[in-house]
XYZ file of C-alpha atoms in Angstrom:
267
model
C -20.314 -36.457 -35.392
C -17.565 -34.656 -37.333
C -18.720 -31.883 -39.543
C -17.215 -30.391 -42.586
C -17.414 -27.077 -43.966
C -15.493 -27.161 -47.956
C -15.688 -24.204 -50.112
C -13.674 -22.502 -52.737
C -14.262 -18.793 -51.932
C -13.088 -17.050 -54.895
C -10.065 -15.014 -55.187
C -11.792 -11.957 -56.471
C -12.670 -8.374 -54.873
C -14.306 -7.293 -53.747
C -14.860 -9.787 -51.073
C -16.521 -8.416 -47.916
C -20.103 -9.288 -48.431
C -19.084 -12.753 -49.740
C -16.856 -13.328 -46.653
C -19.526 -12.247 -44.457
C -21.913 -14.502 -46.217
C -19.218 -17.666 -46.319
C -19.400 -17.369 -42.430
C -23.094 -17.165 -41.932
C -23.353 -20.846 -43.419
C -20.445 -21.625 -41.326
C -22.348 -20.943 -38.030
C -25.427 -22.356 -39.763
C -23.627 -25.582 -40.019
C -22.152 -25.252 -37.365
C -19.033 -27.028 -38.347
C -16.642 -28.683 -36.911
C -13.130 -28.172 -39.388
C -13.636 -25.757 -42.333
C -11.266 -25.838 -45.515
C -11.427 -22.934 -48.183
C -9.740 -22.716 -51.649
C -8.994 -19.127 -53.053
C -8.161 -17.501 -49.581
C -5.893 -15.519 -50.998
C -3.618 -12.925 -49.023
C -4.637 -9.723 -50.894
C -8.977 -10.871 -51.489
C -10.226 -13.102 -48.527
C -7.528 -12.474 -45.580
C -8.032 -8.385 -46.426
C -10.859 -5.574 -46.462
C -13.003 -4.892 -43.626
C -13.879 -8.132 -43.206
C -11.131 -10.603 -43.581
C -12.646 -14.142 -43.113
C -10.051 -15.661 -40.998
C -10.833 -12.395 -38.747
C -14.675 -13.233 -39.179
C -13.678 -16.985 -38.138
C -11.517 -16.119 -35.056
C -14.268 -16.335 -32.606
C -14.571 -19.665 -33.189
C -11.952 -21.384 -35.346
C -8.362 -21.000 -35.160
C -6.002 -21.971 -38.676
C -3.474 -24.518 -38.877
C -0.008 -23.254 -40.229
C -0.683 -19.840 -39.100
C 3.003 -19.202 -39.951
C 1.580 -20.036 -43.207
C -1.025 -17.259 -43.840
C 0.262 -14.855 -45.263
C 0.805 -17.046 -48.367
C -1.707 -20.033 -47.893
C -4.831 -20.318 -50.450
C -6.003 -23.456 -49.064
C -6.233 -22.882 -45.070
C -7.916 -25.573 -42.686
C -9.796 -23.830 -39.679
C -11.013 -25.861 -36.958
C -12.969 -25.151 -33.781
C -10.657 -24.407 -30.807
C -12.533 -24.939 -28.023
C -13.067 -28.513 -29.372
C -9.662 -29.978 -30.978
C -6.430 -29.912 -30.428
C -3.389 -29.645 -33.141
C -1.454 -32.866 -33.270
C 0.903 -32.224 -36.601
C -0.114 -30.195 -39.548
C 1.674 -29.281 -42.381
C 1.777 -26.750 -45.349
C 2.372 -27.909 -49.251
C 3.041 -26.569 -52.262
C 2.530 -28.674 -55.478
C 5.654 -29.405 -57.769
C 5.159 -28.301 -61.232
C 2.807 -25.752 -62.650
C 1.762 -23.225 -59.790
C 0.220 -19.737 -60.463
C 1.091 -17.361 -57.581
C 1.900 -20.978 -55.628
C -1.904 -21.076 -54.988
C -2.218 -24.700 -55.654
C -1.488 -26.083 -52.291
C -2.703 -28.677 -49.674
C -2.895 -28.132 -45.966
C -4.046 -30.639 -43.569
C -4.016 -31.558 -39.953
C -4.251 -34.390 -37.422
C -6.795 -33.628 -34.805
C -7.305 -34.863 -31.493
C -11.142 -34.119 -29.943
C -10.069 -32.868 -26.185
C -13.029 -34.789 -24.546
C -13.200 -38.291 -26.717
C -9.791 -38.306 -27.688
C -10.300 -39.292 -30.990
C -8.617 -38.446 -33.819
C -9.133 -37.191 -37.400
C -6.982 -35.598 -40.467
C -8.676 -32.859 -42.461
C -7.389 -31.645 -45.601
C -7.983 -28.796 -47.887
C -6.792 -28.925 -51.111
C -6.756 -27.298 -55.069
C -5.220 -28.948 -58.333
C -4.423 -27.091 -61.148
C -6.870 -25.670 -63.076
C -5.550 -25.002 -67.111
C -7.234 -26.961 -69.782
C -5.130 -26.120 -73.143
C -3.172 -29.798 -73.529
C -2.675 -33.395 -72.039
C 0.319 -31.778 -70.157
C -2.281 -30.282 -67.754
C -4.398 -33.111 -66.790
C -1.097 -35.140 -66.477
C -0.246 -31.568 -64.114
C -3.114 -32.888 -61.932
C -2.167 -36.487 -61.430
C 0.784 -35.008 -60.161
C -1.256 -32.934 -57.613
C -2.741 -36.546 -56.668
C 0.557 -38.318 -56.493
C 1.702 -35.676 -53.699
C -1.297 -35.424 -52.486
C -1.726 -39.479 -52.020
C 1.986 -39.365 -50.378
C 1.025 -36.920 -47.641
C -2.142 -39.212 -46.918
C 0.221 -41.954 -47.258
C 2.736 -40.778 -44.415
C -0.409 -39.999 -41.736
C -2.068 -42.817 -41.937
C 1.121 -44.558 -41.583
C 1.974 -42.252 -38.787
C -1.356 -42.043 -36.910
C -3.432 -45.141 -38.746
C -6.621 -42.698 -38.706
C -8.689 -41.815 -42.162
C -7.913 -38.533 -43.802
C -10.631 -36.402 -44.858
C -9.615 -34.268 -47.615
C -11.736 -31.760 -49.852
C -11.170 -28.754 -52.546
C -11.396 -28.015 -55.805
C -9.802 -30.678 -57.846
C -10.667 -28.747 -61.413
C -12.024 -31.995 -62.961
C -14.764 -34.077 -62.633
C -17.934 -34.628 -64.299
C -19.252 -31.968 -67.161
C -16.016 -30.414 -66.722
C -14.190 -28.886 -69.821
C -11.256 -30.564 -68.215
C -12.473 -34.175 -68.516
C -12.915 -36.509 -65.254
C -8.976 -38.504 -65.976
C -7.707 -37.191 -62.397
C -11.158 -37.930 -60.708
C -10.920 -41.472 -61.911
C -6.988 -42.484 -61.251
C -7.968 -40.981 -57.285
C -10.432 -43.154 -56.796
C -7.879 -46.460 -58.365
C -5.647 -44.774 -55.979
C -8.079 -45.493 -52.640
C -9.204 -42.081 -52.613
C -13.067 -42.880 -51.719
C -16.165 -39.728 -52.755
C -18.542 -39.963 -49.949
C -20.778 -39.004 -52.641
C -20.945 -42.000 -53.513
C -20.923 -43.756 -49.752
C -22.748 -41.248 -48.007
C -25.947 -42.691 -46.195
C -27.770 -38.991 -47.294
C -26.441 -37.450 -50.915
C -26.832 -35.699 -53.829
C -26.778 -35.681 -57.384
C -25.985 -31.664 -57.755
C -23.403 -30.386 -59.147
C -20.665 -28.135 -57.442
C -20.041 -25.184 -59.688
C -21.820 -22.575 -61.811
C -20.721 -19.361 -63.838
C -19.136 -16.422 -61.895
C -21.738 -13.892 -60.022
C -21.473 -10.295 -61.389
C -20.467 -6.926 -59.735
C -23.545 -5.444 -58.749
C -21.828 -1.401 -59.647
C -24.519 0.543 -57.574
C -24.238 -2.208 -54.275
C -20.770 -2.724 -55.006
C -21.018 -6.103 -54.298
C -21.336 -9.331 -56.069
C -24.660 -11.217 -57.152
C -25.440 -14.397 -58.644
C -27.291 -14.525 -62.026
C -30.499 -15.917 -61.749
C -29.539 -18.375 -64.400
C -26.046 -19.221 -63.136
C -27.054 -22.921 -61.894
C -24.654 -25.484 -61.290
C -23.624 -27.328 -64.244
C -20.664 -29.266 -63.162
C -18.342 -30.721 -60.999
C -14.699 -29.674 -59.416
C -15.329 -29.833 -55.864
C -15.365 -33.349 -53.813
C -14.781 -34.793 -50.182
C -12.734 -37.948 -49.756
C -11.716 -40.565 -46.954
C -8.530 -41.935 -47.336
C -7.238 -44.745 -45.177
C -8.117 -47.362 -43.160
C -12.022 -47.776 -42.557
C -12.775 -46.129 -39.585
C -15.548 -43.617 -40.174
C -18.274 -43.610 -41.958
C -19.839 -40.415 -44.117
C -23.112 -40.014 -42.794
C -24.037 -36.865 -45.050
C -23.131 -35.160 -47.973
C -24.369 -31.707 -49.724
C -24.371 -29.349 -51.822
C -25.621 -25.727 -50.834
C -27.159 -23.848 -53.863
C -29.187 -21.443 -51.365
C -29.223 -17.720 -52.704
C -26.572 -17.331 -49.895
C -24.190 -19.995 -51.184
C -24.641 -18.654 -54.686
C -23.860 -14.979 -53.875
C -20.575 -16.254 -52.550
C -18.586 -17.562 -55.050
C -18.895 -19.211 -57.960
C -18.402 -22.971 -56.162
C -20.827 -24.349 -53.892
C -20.439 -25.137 -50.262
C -19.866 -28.749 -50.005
C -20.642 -29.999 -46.382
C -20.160 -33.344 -45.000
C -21.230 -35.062 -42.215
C -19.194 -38.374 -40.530
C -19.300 -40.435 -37.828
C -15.955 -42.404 -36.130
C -16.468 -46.269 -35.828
C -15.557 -47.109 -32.701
């Protein structure tokens, strides 16, 4: 089984407890390839606790050349994989602080030998004319191009997941969702032998001033949807299991949901 850990961790300090919490449902997971959104190089990478630190035990990060800069890292477990190519990308266009990105990498399990690509990804997020959503199909066009060249390369399924800022509820309509999936992009919502009908994000949790940390509202439950996991490629794996943590935990650390998916390689 190949398990994924997706979460957009919020680019806001201050971030310690958050981090620390991100990292307990890691380990409870126990999964195989994380990817995080909102890593950013002054919030999640800094403090006392700087989550790629917190992850080191385990999980080493693709492009580490790259972190200094990259809000969309892939982490997978060391011990277990090893790096075949793996590449850093910023998105044409629109870019605040060049934060919209997409990492992946091709992975090679040391004892099987088989091979997966995980991507981590996040679209742009503005919502104040056409221009944007068309912004985001252009995220999906580059996006579709690097899954285009590894399946070409490797002919293995891609795995990618993020925060695409659309979907359904969302202020910015569902258009981007929609032309993915006409492009081959397959939710294993949707395909996943155990799901969910939850949604992925909910209102931002609030400084607690005398902790100094943040807390969810008690009425800040999901309400929509940005976040997703798709296959791309040919059909070799199938998505065993997909959810949605909305645990006390999961909504202390950010204001998206862990997404975690389970898979299984057809042999």
């Amino acid at each position: 089984m190949i398990k994924l850990y997706d979460q957009n961790v919020w680019n806001v300090l201050p971030i310690d407890n958050r981090s620390v919490l991100v990292r307990s449902m890691v380990e409870q997971f126990d999964a195989d390839f994380c990817a995080f959104q909102e890593c950013g190089p002054n919030t999640s990478r800094t403090g006392e606790t700087p989550l790629p630190v917190l992850m080191s035990d385990k999980y080493a990060e693709v492009c580490p050349e790259k972190a200094g800069v990259n809000y969309t890292p892939v982490f997978y477990k060391k011990e277990k994989y090893n790096v075949l190519e793996a590449d850093y990308h910023v998105y044409t266009g629109f870019n605040d602080v060049n934060s919209k990105t997409l990492t992946w990498g091709v992975f090679e399990d040391k004892e099987t030998g088989e091979k997966i690509a995980i991507g981590s990804t996040h679209f742009w997020f503005k919502n104040e004319s056409e221009i944007d959503n068309q912004q985001r199909i252009q995220n999906a066009n580059e996006l579709k191009e690097a899954c285009d060249y590894i399946v070409a390369k490797y002919d293995i399924p891609v795995i990618v997941s993020g925060d695409f800022n659309n979907g359904r509820n969302a202020e910015t309509g569902d258009a981007p969702y929609h032309y993915m999936i006409e492009q081959g992009f397959k939710d294993i919502r949707h395909i996943a032998e155990e799901t969910t009908d939850g949604f992925t994000y909910h209102d931002y949790p609030v400084l607690d001033e005398e902790k100094g940390i943040y807390v969810n509202r008690p009425d800040a439950l999901p309400f929509c949807d940005f976040d997703f996991i798709f296959i791309y490629g040919p059909d070799k794996i199938k998505a065993k299991k997909f959810e949605i943590l909305t645990s006390e935990k999961a909504l202390n650390s950010s204001d998206h949901c862990p997404l975690l998916g389970v898979f299984e390689i057809i042999k």
